[in-house]
XYZ file of C-alpha atoms in Angstrom:
669
model
C 60.471 41.930 89.308
C 63.438 40.138 90.636
C 63.908 39.327 87.198
C 65.182 43.018 86.461
C 67.460 43.160 89.643
C 70.477 43.126 86.841
C 69.286 46.039 85.636
C 71.202 48.190 88.303
C 74.437 47.336 86.367
C 74.370 49.164 83.543
C 76.904 51.890 81.458
C 76.238 54.488 84.563
C 78.457 51.426 87.187
C 80.640 50.392 84.245
C 84.425 50.842 85.074
C 86.277 53.867 83.564
C 89.211 52.417 81.243
C 92.335 54.064 83.012
C 94.700 55.940 80.617
C 98.067 53.653 78.973
C 101.641 55.126 78.975
C 103.795 54.201 75.613
C 107.141 54.188 76.466
C 109.942 55.038 73.361
C 113.375 53.754 73.523
C 116.558 53.931 71.475
C 119.107 51.413 70.026
C 122.019 51.858 67.487
C 124.775 54.414 66.698
C 122.551 56.635 64.275
C 120.440 59.694 65.502
C 116.806 60.581 64.292
C 113.652 61.738 65.910
C 110.142 59.761 66.618
C 107.423 61.873 66.473
C 103.336 61.450 66.371
C 100.407 63.755 66.363
C 98.395 65.471 69.021
C 95.725 63.090 70.143
C 92.707 64.313 72.374
C 94.199 65.654 75.861
C 97.266 64.048 74.861
C 100.099 66.502 73.356
C 102.136 65.637 70.646
C 105.159 63.706 71.091
C 108.614 64.338 70.113
C 111.521 62.046 70.968
C 115.185 62.362 70.164
C 117.065 59.603 69.700
C 121.301 60.155 69.372
C 123.502 56.988 69.880
C 120.595 55.183 71.513
C 120.023 57.469 74.229
C 117.015 59.157 74.433
C 114.987 61.519 77.094
C 112.632 59.450 79.426
C 110.794 62.580 79.734
C 110.209 63.703 76.199
C 110.018 60.169 75.093
C 107.142 58.970 77.318
C 103.533 60.243 76.553
C 99.536 59.073 78.004
C 96.867 58.119 75.984
C 93.630 57.330 76.655
C 92.247 53.909 76.507
C 92.014 52.472 72.782
C 93.846 55.365 71.050
C 95.553 54.484 67.714
C 98.835 56.582 67.841
C 101.054 56.564 65.131
C 104.258 57.271 65.172
C 106.961 58.214 62.345
C 110.672 58.018 62.462
C 112.818 60.367 60.673
C 116.744 59.504 60.722
C 119.331 62.712 61.094
C 121.417 63.163 57.899
C 124.066 60.508 57.655
C 121.664 57.920 59.745
C 119.066 55.523 58.494
C 116.389 54.169 60.297
C 116.761 50.195 60.665
C 113.589 49.080 62.055
C 110.819 48.962 65.101
C 111.026 46.450 67.835
C 108.615 45.905 70.818
C 104.966 46.689 70.013
C 105.984 47.806 66.264
C 107.897 46.030 64.160
C 109.539 46.268 60.694
C 111.723 48.682 58.815
C 108.729 51.067 57.362
C 109.274 55.117 58.870
C 105.583 54.593 60.080
C 103.837 52.011 62.866
C 100.727 52.006 64.431
C 99.915 50.906 68.168
C 96.636 50.839 69.869
C 96.586 51.541 73.770
C 94.682 48.852 75.105
C 97.469 48.609 77.582
C 101.121 50.045 78.463
C 103.226 50.123 75.196
C 106.907 50.388 74.961
C 108.133 50.698 71.556
C 112.363 50.717 70.264
C 113.476 52.551 67.651
C 116.965 51.621 66.060
C 118.808 54.179 63.600
C 122.052 53.329 62.103
C 125.165 55.644 61.033
C 127.174 58.042 62.447
C 125.597 61.124 61.499
C 125.012 64.513 63.390
C 121.533 64.850 64.911
C 119.250 67.375 63.906
C 116.599 69.071 66.546
C 113.716 71.349 65.777
C 113.523 75.234 66.558
C 110.048 76.642 66.982
C 109.401 80.414 67.499
C 106.108 81.478 68.725
C 104.500 85.090 69.354
C 103.610 86.782 72.384
C 101.864 90.079 73.563
C 99.257 91.653 72.030
C 101.301 93.621 69.396
C 102.875 92.225 65.798
C 106.227 91.804 63.921
C 108.472 89.965 62.459
C 111.363 86.974 63.566
C 113.845 86.460 61.317
C 117.167 84.475 61.627
C 120.652 85.636 60.341
C 121.580 86.009 56.628
C 122.760 82.681 54.848
C 121.608 80.152 57.142
C 119.397 77.788 55.344
C 116.748 76.706 56.181
C 115.844 80.331 57.183
C 113.390 81.585 59.859
C 111.322 84.207 58.741
C 108.383 84.177 61.140
C 105.202 86.571 60.659
C 103.263 87.525 64.208
C 99.864 89.350 64.328
C 98.655 90.984 67.530
C 100.698 87.916 69.320
C 100.073 84.923 67.476
C 102.460 83.787 64.537
C 100.542 83.743 61.429
C 101.634 80.900 58.255
C 104.928 79.201 57.680
C 108.413 79.764 58.000
C 108.149 79.533 61.995
C 110.187 76.465 62.842
C 112.869 74.974 61.014
C 115.213 71.812 61.788
C 119.381 72.313 61.840
C 121.957 69.339 62.699
C 123.267 69.601 66.100
C 125.623 72.728 67.136
C 124.351 74.809 64.473
C 124.424 78.862 65.699
C 120.838 80.419 64.943
C 120.491 84.306 65.771
C 117.129 85.521 65.699
C 116.092 89.268 65.404
C 112.672 90.700 66.443
C 111.486 93.977 64.372
C 108.022 95.575 65.377
C 105.680 96.588 62.976
C 105.112 100.635 63.051
C 103.734 101.558 65.888
C 103.981 98.367 67.947
C 107.018 97.405 70.017
C 109.137 94.284 71.036
C 108.766 93.638 74.718
C 110.939 90.496 74.670
C 111.676 87.071 74.654
C 110.905 84.006 76.661
C 111.060 80.727 76.659
C 114.438 79.720 75.572
C 115.975 82.881 75.077
C 115.556 86.370 77.237
C 116.284 89.829 77.236
C 114.835 92.520 74.228
C 118.227 92.114 72.267
C 118.809 89.313 69.409
C 118.417 85.912 71.010
C 121.169 83.363 70.050
C 120.681 79.901 69.979
C 123.021 76.778 69.409
C 121.278 73.449 68.792
C 122.149 70.872 70.900
C 117.837 69.894 71.752
C 115.367 70.855 70.515
C 114.265 74.560 71.135
C 111.508 77.055 71.247
C 111.972 81.334 71.130
C 108.844 83.324 72.319
C 108.986 86.741 70.822
C 106.668 89.030 72.494
C 105.051 92.296 70.885
C 103.048 95.198 72.582
C 100.588 96.915 70.289
C 100.289 100.651 70.218
C 98.809 102.334 73.307
C 95.861 103.673 72.790
C 94.858 107.399 74.027
C 94.355 106.651 77.556
C 98.149 105.376 77.976
C 98.765 109.254 77.330
C 95.483 111.163 78.390
C 93.706 108.723 80.976
C 90.191 108.175 81.136
C 87.011 109.286 83.222
C 84.659 106.825 84.020
C 80.535 108.333 83.459
C 79.542 109.870 87.021
C 77.676 108.470 89.362
C 75.380 109.737 92.093
C 76.285 110.540 96.328
C 73.658 111.052 98.809
C 75.238 114.121 99.693
C 77.672 116.792 98.385
C 81.557 115.626 99.576
C 82.818 118.898 100.938
C 84.960 116.477 102.974
C 86.634 113.334 101.943
C 89.188 110.933 103.768
C 89.787 107.539 102.225
C 90.496 105.139 104.976
C 92.525 102.264 105.716
C 89.731 99.320 105.212
C 89.504 100.803 101.210
C 86.496 102.656 101.858
C 85.931 106.369 102.469
C 84.358 108.645 104.314
C 82.566 112.380 102.895
C 80.416 114.467 104.160
C 79.004 118.035 103.345
C 76.654 120.879 104.746
C 73.415 119.054 104.714
C 72.779 115.287 105.324
C 74.068 112.688 106.986
C 78.227 111.524 106.768
C 78.115 108.705 104.373
C 80.516 105.685 103.798
C 81.587 104.856 100.397
C 81.836 101.048 99.442
C 83.684 101.846 96.144
C 82.952 102.361 92.555
C 79.268 101.942 92.176
C 78.990 99.305 95.775
C 76.776 102.274 97.090
C 76.829 103.993 100.436
C 75.896 103.831 104.164
C 74.969 106.723 106.206
C 77.217 106.589 109.491
C 75.770 109.577 111.617
C 78.024 111.452 114.495
C 76.023 111.329 117.282
C 79.228 112.543 118.939
C 78.493 116.136 117.476
C 76.540 117.676 120.405
C 78.249 120.878 121.131
C 75.773 123.165 121.952
C 74.676 126.028 119.258
C 74.756 123.285 116.454
C 77.507 121.714 116.282
C 78.219 120.208 112.580
C 81.031 118.836 110.914
C 80.957 121.062 107.888
C 84.183 123.114 107.477
C 85.902 120.853 110.293
C 89.785 119.706 109.750
C 90.543 116.203 109.851
C 93.603 114.192 109.841
C 94.783 110.102 110.229
C 96.399 108.953 113.619
C 98.851 106.589 114.009
C 96.119 104.111 114.749
C 94.939 104.369 111.350
C 91.790 106.334 112.968
C 90.696 109.498 111.397
C 90.295 112.437 113.829
C 88.377 114.770 113.022
C 87.832 118.435 115.000
C 86.170 121.612 114.390
C 83.439 122.322 112.711
C 80.303 124.522 111.788
C 78.263 126.289 114.345
C 74.650 125.918 112.844
C 72.715 128.213 115.196
C 75.347 131.709 114.266
C 76.421 130.582 110.736
C 79.397 130.629 108.927
C 83.216 131.459 110.395
C 81.788 130.826 113.606
C 83.287 127.290 114.640
C 82.649 124.298 117.417
C 85.151 122.866 120.034
C 84.031 119.050 119.414
C 86.054 116.536 118.000
C 85.659 112.965 117.634
C 87.068 109.581 115.645
C 86.014 107.410 112.941
C 87.798 103.891 113.099
C 85.896 102.685 110.012
C 82.709 101.742 110.789
C 81.511 103.906 113.552
C 82.358 107.328 115.306
C 83.712 107.669 118.906
C 83.665 110.054 121.385
C 87.288 112.032 122.324
C 88.292 115.513 124.060
C 86.972 118.766 122.794
C 89.246 121.598 121.941
C 89.237 124.542 123.709
C 88.913 126.842 121.252
C 85.662 127.101 118.542
C 87.310 126.553 115.037
C 86.154 126.840 111.599
C 88.342 125.938 108.830
C 91.382 124.746 111.169
C 93.951 122.317 109.492
C 95.286 119.194 111.080
C 98.273 118.012 111.091
C 99.629 115.016 112.676
C 103.131 115.436 114.021
C 106.688 112.735 114.256
C 104.533 111.003 117.439
C 101.802 110.864 116.134
C 100.120 113.863 118.024
C 98.070 116.127 115.933
C 97.992 119.821 115.916
C 94.694 121.905 115.902
C 96.265 125.240 113.686
C 93.961 128.397 113.194
C 89.916 128.465 112.277
C 87.630 131.025 113.572
C 86.229 131.297 116.833
C 83.602 133.560 115.572
C 83.677 136.367 112.780
C 86.728 138.188 112.393
C 88.146 135.994 115.800
C 90.990 133.261 114.564
C 91.621 130.651 117.097
C 95.441 131.814 117.023
C 96.459 129.707 119.978
C 97.592 125.758 118.365
C 96.276 123.531 120.497
C 97.921 119.846 120.397
C 95.917 116.386 120.809
C 97.144 113.709 122.611
C 96.342 110.384 121.199
C 97.186 108.667 124.600
C 94.925 110.083 126.707
C 92.264 112.001 124.062
C 92.872 115.356 125.307
C 93.780 118.633 124.208
C 96.492 121.021 125.463
C 97.381 124.607 124.411
C 100.318 126.055 122.912
C 100.493 128.887 124.854
C 103.200 130.450 122.759
C 101.620 130.528 119.935
C 98.879 132.930 120.668
C 100.367 136.412 119.153
C 100.550 134.994 115.088
C 97.623 134.511 113.149
C 97.725 131.880 110.535
C 95.561 131.752 107.017
C 92.612 129.329 107.814
C 92.997 126.353 106.389
C 97.165 126.581 105.833
C 98.709 124.360 103.728
C 101.250 122.795 106.688
C 103.309 120.042 106.600
C 105.888 118.083 109.038
C 108.798 118.923 107.711
C 112.277 116.288 107.953
C 115.173 118.085 109.772
C 113.111 118.941 112.837
C 110.345 117.509 112.950
C 108.379 120.914 112.846
C 105.160 121.652 110.913
C 106.147 124.234 107.970
C 102.963 126.211 106.890
C 103.321 127.114 103.153
C 100.329 129.272 103.068
C 97.753 130.666 102.114
C 99.406 133.303 103.543
C 102.823 133.791 104.530
C 105.114 130.523 104.718
C 106.074 130.352 108.967
C 107.832 127.412 110.687
C 105.898 125.770 113.316
C 107.674 124.507 116.775
C 105.397 122.130 118.364
C 108.181 121.696 121.165
C 107.216 123.083 124.747
C 104.629 125.836 124.629
C 104.975 126.161 121.235
C 106.658 129.118 118.911
C 106.214 130.348 115.331
C 109.447 131.489 113.204
C 110.071 132.865 109.769
C 109.737 130.638 106.689
C 111.358 131.309 103.331
C 108.546 133.437 101.362
C 106.863 132.270 98.240
C 107.850 133.843 94.837
C 103.880 134.246 93.911
C 102.611 135.761 97.035
C 98.783 135.587 96.193
C 98.171 131.736 96.033
C 94.743 131.529 97.556
C 92.640 128.469 97.002
C 95.549 127.077 95.299
C 96.980 123.530 96.128
C 99.843 122.017 98.059
C 101.487 119.094 97.989
C 104.611 117.371 99.561
C 106.499 115.020 98.015
C 109.176 113.357 99.988
C 110.977 116.600 101.412
C 109.998 118.734 98.914
C 106.372 121.127 98.966
C 105.034 121.920 95.445
C 102.154 124.942 95.617
C 100.257 125.063 92.900
C 97.793 127.749 90.960
C 95.684 129.509 93.368
C 95.499 133.328 93.633
C 92.706 135.457 91.535
C 90.130 136.151 94.297
C 89.923 139.882 93.521
C 90.647 142.527 91.209
C 88.626 141.112 88.229
C 88.487 140.662 85.400
C 92.433 141.301 85.015
C 93.903 139.014 87.795
C 93.207 135.312 86.604
C 94.046 132.944 88.692
C 98.059 131.442 88.185
C 99.139 128.524 85.936
C 102.038 128.767 87.575
C 103.536 126.531 90.311
C 106.624 126.639 92.849
C 108.141 123.983 95.020
C 110.845 123.955 98.006
C 113.234 121.387 99.303
C 112.434 121.383 103.247
C 115.826 119.104 103.493
C 118.247 121.625 101.914
C 120.511 123.381 103.999
C 118.700 126.857 102.892
C 115.558 126.007 101.819
C 113.771 128.567 99.288
C 111.058 128.705 96.721
C 111.619 128.297 93.368
C 109.248 128.775 90.481
C 108.814 125.613 88.191
C 110.067 125.981 84.633
C 106.943 124.972 83.171
C 103.548 126.253 83.478
C 99.799 124.611 83.224
C 98.394 125.128 80.131
C 95.009 126.802 82.061
C 95.576 128.671 85.439
C 92.934 127.670 87.849
C 91.841 127.759 91.442
C 89.783 125.817 93.619
C 91.079 123.063 92.091
C 92.515 119.607 94.330
C 95.592 118.055 93.838
C 95.973 114.476 94.110
C 99.547 112.415 94.203
C 99.088 109.645 91.844
C 100.704 105.834 92.895
C 103.801 107.054 90.164
C 104.424 110.147 92.393
C 102.884 112.204 89.853
C 101.007 114.832 91.126
C 97.603 114.953 89.421
C 95.152 118.433 89.364
C 91.134 118.130 88.456
C 88.455 120.358 88.382
C 89.217 124.248 89.278
C 87.896 127.445 87.683
C 90.233 130.028 85.536
C 88.334 133.022 86.425
C 88.664 135.817 88.067
C 86.361 135.454 91.817
C 85.689 133.527 94.577
C 84.562 130.770 92.490
C 83.119 131.396 89.344
C 81.603 128.222 88.065
C 81.182 129.832 84.237
C 85.364 129.245 84.559
C 84.890 125.842 85.454
C 87.343 123.700 83.584
C 87.167 120.101 83.167
C 90.939 118.834 81.377
C 92.837 117.742 84.249
C 96.932 117.959 84.543
C 99.335 116.380 85.424
C 102.853 116.937 86.664
C 105.862 114.889 86.387
C 108.360 115.638 89.143
C 111.050 113.830 86.730
C 110.544 115.824 83.565
C 108.920 119.077 85.106
C 106.278 119.189 82.413
C 102.833 119.262 82.286
C 100.586 117.139 80.288
C 97.099 117.303 79.365
C 94.909 114.651 80.497
C 91.295 113.644 79.859
C 87.905 116.030 80.314
C 86.216 115.281 83.551
C 82.120 115.094 82.777
C 81.229 117.594 86.169
C 81.912 121.214 87.337
C 84.415 120.497 90.067
C 85.164 124.463 91.734
C 84.411 125.394 95.612
C 83.927 122.376 98.409
C 85.252 119.348 95.539
C 87.611 117.029 96.554
C 89.593 114.186 95.153
C 91.722 111.253 97.050
C 93.394 108.515 96.265
C 92.286 105.008 95.832
C 93.968 101.919 96.442
C 93.860 100.616 92.287
C 95.739 103.751 91.294
C 92.490 105.503 90.289
C 91.328 109.048 91.726
C 88.035 109.617 93.125
C 86.982 113.208 91.967
C 83.319 114.142 93.832
C 82.196 117.376 95.566
C 81.201 121.003 94.376
C 78.861 123.569 95.249
C 76.939 124.290 99.144
C 78.455 127.224 98.999
C 79.540 130.971 97.023
C 76.245 130.208 94.725
C 77.713 127.162 93.133
C 75.508 124.151 91.764
C 75.490 121.191 94.387
C 77.112 118.112 92.513
C 75.548 115.140 94.593
C 77.980 112.896 92.639
C 81.288 111.544 91.814
C 83.899 110.537 89.005
C 86.770 108.372 88.718
C 89.474 109.384 86.859
C 91.590 105.990 85.519
C 95.644 107.605 85.354
C 97.516 106.926 81.933
C 99.496 103.831 83.933
C 96.415 101.366 83.919
C 96.689 101.462 80.052
C 100.554 100.358 79.918
C 100.068 96.533 80.387
C 99.952 94.304 83.338
C 100.458 95.239 87.117
C 102.674 93.699 89.318
C 101.438 91.791 92.426
C 102.485 91.688 95.762
C 101.931 89.755 99.024
C 102.843 90.785 102.791
C 103.206 88.824 105.806
C 102.596 91.602 107.857
C 100.945 94.848 107.474
C 103.114 96.631 110.354
C 105.929 98.546 109.427
C 108.645 100.390 111.745
C 111.045 103.091 110.644
C 113.908 102.002 109.710
C 113.610 98.189 110.095
C 113.681 95.862 107.142
C 110.038 95.239 105.360
C 109.698 92.501 103.241
C 107.541 92.117 100.557
C 106.789 89.466 98.370
C 106.474 89.534 94.374
C 107.072 87.531 91.332
C 108.005 90.854 89.732
C 110.901 91.614 91.983
C 113.399 92.261 89.074
C 110.797 94.236 86.869
C 110.195 96.687 89.800
C 111.923 100.338 89.476
C 110.503 102.765 92.206
C 108.554 101.432 95.394
C 105.846 104.474 96.918
C 104.455 104.617 100.596
C 101.473 107.113 100.204
C 99.883 108.535 103.187
C 96.293 108.206 103.106
C 93.863 111.573 102.116
C 92.022 113.430 103.889
C 90.757 115.838 101.622
C 88.614 119.527 102.109
C 88.576 122.988 100.835
C 91.340 122.739 97.490
C 93.747 121.006 100.223
C 94.652 117.558 101.478
C 96.058 117.310 105.194
C 96.980 113.867 104.788
C 98.305 113.032 101.501
C 101.987 112.930 101.297
C 104.440 110.733 99.203
C 107.548 108.768 100.295
C 109.649 106.935 97.898
C 111.145 104.072 99.656
C 114.760 102.167 99.077
C 114.292 98.488 98.198
C 116.210 95.755 97.241
C 115.451 92.835 94.625
C 115.922 89.376 96.356
C 118.472 87.179 94.461
C 115.987 84.581 93.106
C 113.904 87.251 92.134
C 110.498 86.686 94.035
C 110.949 89.213 96.812
C 112.127 92.747 97.740
C 113.280 94.301 100.907
C 112.502 97.518 101.879
C 113.804 100.357 103.858
C 111.244 102.473 105.385
C 111.628 106.141 106.077
C 113.992 106.893 109.262
C 111.853 108.652 111.490
C 108.069 110.410 112.087
C 109.346 113.732 110.950
C 110.252 112.208 107.270
C 106.620 110.203 107.110
C 104.592 110.777 110.498
C 103.312 107.683 112.150
C 99.799 106.068 110.304
C 98.413 104.656 107.719
C 100.249 104.672 103.925
C 99.234 102.964 100.717
C 102.523 100.803 99.515
C 102.805 100.497 95.834
C 105.536 99.307 93.750
C 105.796 100.192 89.797
C 107.319 97.957 87.013
C 109.718 98.879 84.673
C 106.599 100.398 82.503
C 105.410 102.676 85.433
C 102.675 100.428 86.180
C 101.692 100.567 89.478
C 100.244 97.218 91.764
C 97.416 97.619 93.607
C 98.002 98.972 97.163
C 97.524 97.748 100.314
C 97.238 99.646 103.444
C 100.414 99.452 106.126
C 100.697 101.432 109.434
C 103.878 103.078 109.874
C 105.063 103.639 113.434
C 108.180 103.558 115.377
């Protein structure tokens, strides 16, 4: 056995031979270039020598052990190659060195000729086009780019030092030129004076697909319950519940659900979260108040309130009045108002109640009892006084929440009947969309019009948008998108409370910059009464619900819509050192895309039910890009009356309107 001991020393234990460096140097008063092709993982070598000078970085290359490297010396016009020295010798234009050790080779050029340099043109992107040099240049550049890659010859040429080359990029039909990189930049012509080897990359973009205009719906997936109520949470998940079954925590597209029963809902009379109101507190938790009395039935409210912290429910104080269909509004200081809601059939909870988040208690605003406002009023904090602007469904009003509270008149809408229409707040403006058509059938159809009011104006007034939707609808849902446009999904075009035979599958999108509506792709599921939708942190829209009332089919499923901006190129990215943002205090966003950013948006997290979202509102944020192009300095909203405290998605958008994936920030004093 001893004689076999030497077997333990075999090839597997042999030492790995290290790589070797090949170093080129120059000599003489002439000019030229020494080149070598690619060998394995070692790229090509190109060493320019001018009057004996050279760039040590360009003229040194590392090769694997025993690599046989063939060097070629090419003199510039007016110069001659006079010979090798070092590891090569002779005057032939080529020589070979075997890299069993580090090698040094000197190439000598003589003569007073002008040095020459190589210009390489490269393609980029996914589109097609041509890149050509100016007329009369010899040799000419005439380079074809197909699907982002150069095709054939004409993409490289050698020029004497000092020659000026102007490159022009021309996109193929339907394609677009997206810009230069490498030794050129911008989107115009590329001008170079050859003083060294140069490379210019011309990027082309292929024609955008129909999704870049109309968006795209994913196939529907099942839900455990009908999502009559839907809130997007700061942790990226969503909370939903209906009339039947327990509340569910949604973990994202295709990721499933976790049941999260609310054991705090214990009011006598069969408390249920169905038909409650919900809004986010300043700390990012969701306050849910009111709901459905299971024993007494519709229009009978409950006093119960509770808080969802992202994973579980917590008890908090109860209201004095039961409320069925209340609206919750987060005020500028983080308190929450509960407005309207029925105590019992025909009896409205007129007195507004105020929730103090610090104490978990409710107190009545005794001065508000003389006015009855509609159930699930479309209500928002306005920016001048911090009051609540009730846009409808009924008469528009202002609510002053200070002291015992008081109501005052507000500008009347142009269209009085917008029942089960949608309202959203975009900076200081409230947009009211569609609605109406509940009665007077068959001639009284839901409206295709929308109107807007600027609450920051000296004298606010409603005005109709010039453009209208292609289809009038009620029971739809309006969602503020990451780019500030408004997406309207679902609804019915027929007269009646919620006529399912008139269900609308095509979404429509309103652009505040142009005032125009554009039709979007068709969803695959009926979404009418009790449908909901929220914006997701990745810029998509979760659409779900419909049913559990009004003889509408129960839809226990959801669909996800990808807006057109997700089909227009790469998304910008960013990092945050902190996620707490404070009113008026500079906030830093680190992004390699700073130079391309054109908009920054804060969008409050959504709390959607009954064709209205009590959470979402858009704030456009002023910003400044750093000189090094690596960060943005944001100027957050100045106060809570402009943007109530709480959780917001932070989106940055590039020059193509493509948004980042959002992170959730908490905005506070």
